[in-house]
Amino acid sequence: MPKTLVDIKRTLDANVGKRITIKANGGRKKTSERSGLLEETYPSVFIVKLDEQQNAFERVSYSYADILTESVELLLCEEGSELTALKA
């Protein structure tokens, strides 16, 4: 499990182009779940290209701090295996 922002970024860098599911805390008991491809990583944010059929917009971005503070949970989809959770 990644414990620092650098560890989280390295983990996401290694998984660019793979399918992920995002569970984001929206506050006041609201959570949203989206799925798509991990498109790009930048020094402080990462971008997910969402599935077109399920979402009204194409891309979302989150910061690595969102994962560290557990306001966003990522599930990495490995081919032929179960989901792997990425949490701090």
PDB file of C-alpha atoms in Angstrom:
ATOM      1  CA  MET A   1       0.000   0.000   0.000  1.00  0.00           C
ATOM      2  CA  PRO A   2       1.428   3.400  -0.981  1.00  0.00           C
ATOM      3  CA  LYS A   3       2.073   5.726   1.954  1.00  0.00           C
ATOM      4  CA  THR A   4       3.441   8.862   0.277  1.00  0.00           C
ATOM      5  CA  LEU A   5       2.499  10.991  -2.718  1.00  0.00           C
ATOM      6  CA  VAL A   6       5.604   9.762  -4.565  1.00  0.00           C
ATOM      7  CA  ASP A   7       4.613   6.118  -4.007  1.00  0.00           C
ATOM      8  CA  ILE A   8       1.084   6.803  -5.250  1.00  0.00           C
ATOM      9  CA  LYS A   9       2.401   8.546  -8.376  1.00  0.00           C
ATOM     10  CA  ARG A  10       4.820   5.686  -9.126  1.00  0.00           C
ATOM     11  CA  THR A  11       2.035   3.134  -8.766  1.00  0.00           C
ATOM     12  CA  LEU A  12      -0.206   5.085 -11.137  1.00  0.00           C
ATOM     13  CA  ASP A  13       2.669   5.662 -13.602  1.00  0.00           C
ATOM     14  CA  ALA A  14       3.083   1.886 -13.834  1.00  0.00           C
ATOM     15  CA  ASN A  15      -0.639   1.469 -14.603  1.00  0.00           C
ATOM     16  CA  VAL A  16      -1.205   4.111 -17.295  1.00  0.00           C
ATOM     17  CA  GLY A  17      -3.517   2.733 -19.976  1.00  0.00           C
ATOM     18  CA  LYS A  18      -5.246   0.238 -17.682  1.00  0.00           C
ATOM     19  CA  ARG A  19      -8.891   0.187 -16.639  1.00  0.00           C
ATOM     20  CA  ILE A  20      -9.715   1.609 -13.228  1.00  0.00           C
ATOM     21  CA  THR A  21     -12.793   2.225 -11.136  1.00  0.00           C
ATOM     22  CA  ILE A  22     -12.964   5.361  -9.003  1.00  0.00           C
ATOM     23  CA  LYS A  23     -15.003   5.732  -5.829  1.00  0.00           C
ATOM     24  CA  ALA A  24     -15.010   9.412  -4.904  1.00  0.00           C
ATOM     25  CA  ASN A  25     -16.389  10.894  -1.698  1.00  0.00           C
ATOM     26  CA  GLY A  26     -18.582  13.862  -2.575  1.00  0.00           C
ATOM     27  CA  GLY A  27     -19.344  14.892   0.999  1.00  0.00           C
ATOM     28  CA  ARG A  28     -22.574  14.620   2.959  1.00  0.00           C
ATOM     29  CA  LYS A  29     -22.819  10.860   2.428  1.00  0.00           C
ATOM     30  CA  LYS A  30     -22.549  11.224  -1.345  1.00  0.00           C
ATOM     31  CA  THR A  31     -20.212   8.935  -3.242  1.00  0.00           C
ATOM     32  CA  SER A  32     -19.805   8.560  -6.966  1.00  0.00           C
ATOM     33  CA  GLU A  33     -18.425   5.554  -8.755  1.00  0.00           C
ATOM     34  CA  ARG A  34     -16.984   5.878 -12.252  1.00  0.00           C
ATOM     35  CA  SER A  35     -14.893   3.659 -14.464  1.00  0.00           C
ATOM     36  CA  GLY A  36     -12.561   4.302 -17.361  1.00  0.00           C
ATOM     37  CA  LEU A  37      -8.937   4.270 -18.483  1.00  0.00           C
ATOM     38  CA  LEU A  38      -6.061   5.847 -16.602  1.00  0.00           C
ATOM     39  CA  GLU A  39      -5.011   8.184 -19.395  1.00  0.00           C
ATOM     40  CA  GLU A  40      -2.126  10.324 -18.105  1.00  0.00           C
ATOM     41  CA  THR A  41      -0.214  11.237 -14.975  1.00  0.00           C
ATOM     42  CA  TYR A  42       1.257  14.636 -14.247  1.00  0.00           C
ATOM     43  CA  PRO A  43       3.405  15.872 -11.336  1.00  0.00           C
ATOM     44  CA  SER A  44       0.411  16.612  -9.092  1.00  0.00           C
ATOM     45  CA  VAL A  45      -2.690  15.146 -10.817  1.00  0.00           C
ATOM     46  CA  PHE A  46      -3.807  12.162 -12.871  1.00  0.00           C
ATOM     47  CA  ILE A  47      -6.451  12.032 -15.605  1.00  0.00           C
ATOM     48  CA  VAL A  48      -9.028   9.309 -16.189  1.00  0.00           C
ATOM     49  CA  LYS A  49     -10.837   8.993 -19.509  1.00  0.00           C
ATOM     50  CA  LEU A  50     -14.350   7.879 -18.555  1.00  0.00           C
ATOM     51  CA  ASP A  51     -16.545   5.357 -20.341  1.00  0.00           C
ATOM     52  CA  GLU A  52     -18.732   7.315 -22.762  1.00  0.00           C
ATOM     53  CA  GLN A  53     -21.963   5.367 -22.221  1.00  0.00           C
ATOM     54  CA  GLN A  54     -22.086   5.876 -18.451  1.00  0.00           C
ATOM     55  CA  ASN A  55     -20.948   9.472 -17.992  1.00  0.00           C
ATOM     56  CA  ALA A  56     -21.961  12.899 -19.226  1.00  0.00           C
ATOM     57  CA  PHE A  57     -18.381  14.115 -19.650  1.00  0.00           C
ATOM     58  CA  GLU A  58     -15.185  12.650 -21.064  1.00  0.00           C
ATOM     59  CA  ARG A  59     -12.452  13.101 -18.475  1.00  0.00           C
ATOM     60  CA  VAL A  60     -11.932  13.719 -14.781  1.00  0.00           C
ATOM     61  CA  SER A  61      -8.788  14.574 -12.875  1.00  0.00           C
ATOM     62  CA  TYR A  62      -7.837  13.979  -9.273  1.00  0.00           C
ATOM     63  CA  SER A  63      -4.770  14.810  -7.240  1.00  0.00           C
ATOM     64  CA  TYR A  64      -2.564  12.222  -5.570  1.00  0.00           C
ATOM     65  CA  ALA A  65      -3.454  13.875  -2.257  1.00  0.00           C
ATOM     66  CA  ASP A  66      -7.079  12.773  -2.818  1.00  0.00           C
ATOM     67  CA  ILE A  67      -5.911   9.153  -2.604  1.00  0.00           C
ATOM     68  CA  LEU A  68      -3.657   9.878   0.374  1.00  0.00           C
ATOM     69  CA  THR A  69      -6.511  11.516   2.315  1.00  0.00           C
ATOM     70  CA  GLU A  70      -8.854   8.686   1.265  1.00  0.00           C
ATOM     71  CA  SER A  71     -11.402  10.959  -0.378  1.00  0.00           C
ATOM     72  CA  VAL A  72     -10.820   8.907  -3.556  1.00  0.00           C
ATOM     73  CA  GLU A  73     -10.367   5.148  -3.766  1.00  0.00           C
ATOM     74  CA  LEU A  74      -9.011   3.536  -6.933  1.00  0.00           C
ATOM     75  CA  LEU A  75      -9.596  -0.038  -8.006  1.00  0.00           C
ATOM     76  CA  LEU A  76      -7.146  -1.232 -10.650  1.00  0.00           C
ATOM     77  CA  CYS A  77      -8.636  -3.797 -13.040  1.00  0.00           C
ATOM     78  CA  GLU A  78      -6.119  -6.490 -13.895  1.00  0.00           C
ATOM     79  CA  GLU A  79      -6.843  -8.667 -16.921  1.00  0.00           C
ATOM     80  CA  GLY A  80      -7.874 -12.158 -15.875  1.00  0.00           C
ATOM     81  CA  SER A  81      -7.878 -11.362 -12.152  1.00  0.00           C
ATOM     82  CA  GLU A  82      -9.769  -9.481  -9.480  1.00  0.00           C
ATOM     83  CA  LEU A  83      -9.716  -5.764  -8.729  1.00  0.00           C
ATOM     84  CA  THR A  84      -6.760  -4.412  -6.780  1.00  0.00           C
ATOM     85  CA  ALA A  85      -7.526  -1.527  -4.420  1.00  0.00           C
ATOM     86  CA  LEU A  86      -5.121   1.400  -4.280  1.00  0.00           C
ATOM     87  CA  LYS A  87      -5.383   3.063  -0.894  1.00  0.00           C
ATOM     88  CA  ALA A  88      -2.967   4.975   1.301  1.00  0.00           C
TER      89      ALA A  88
END
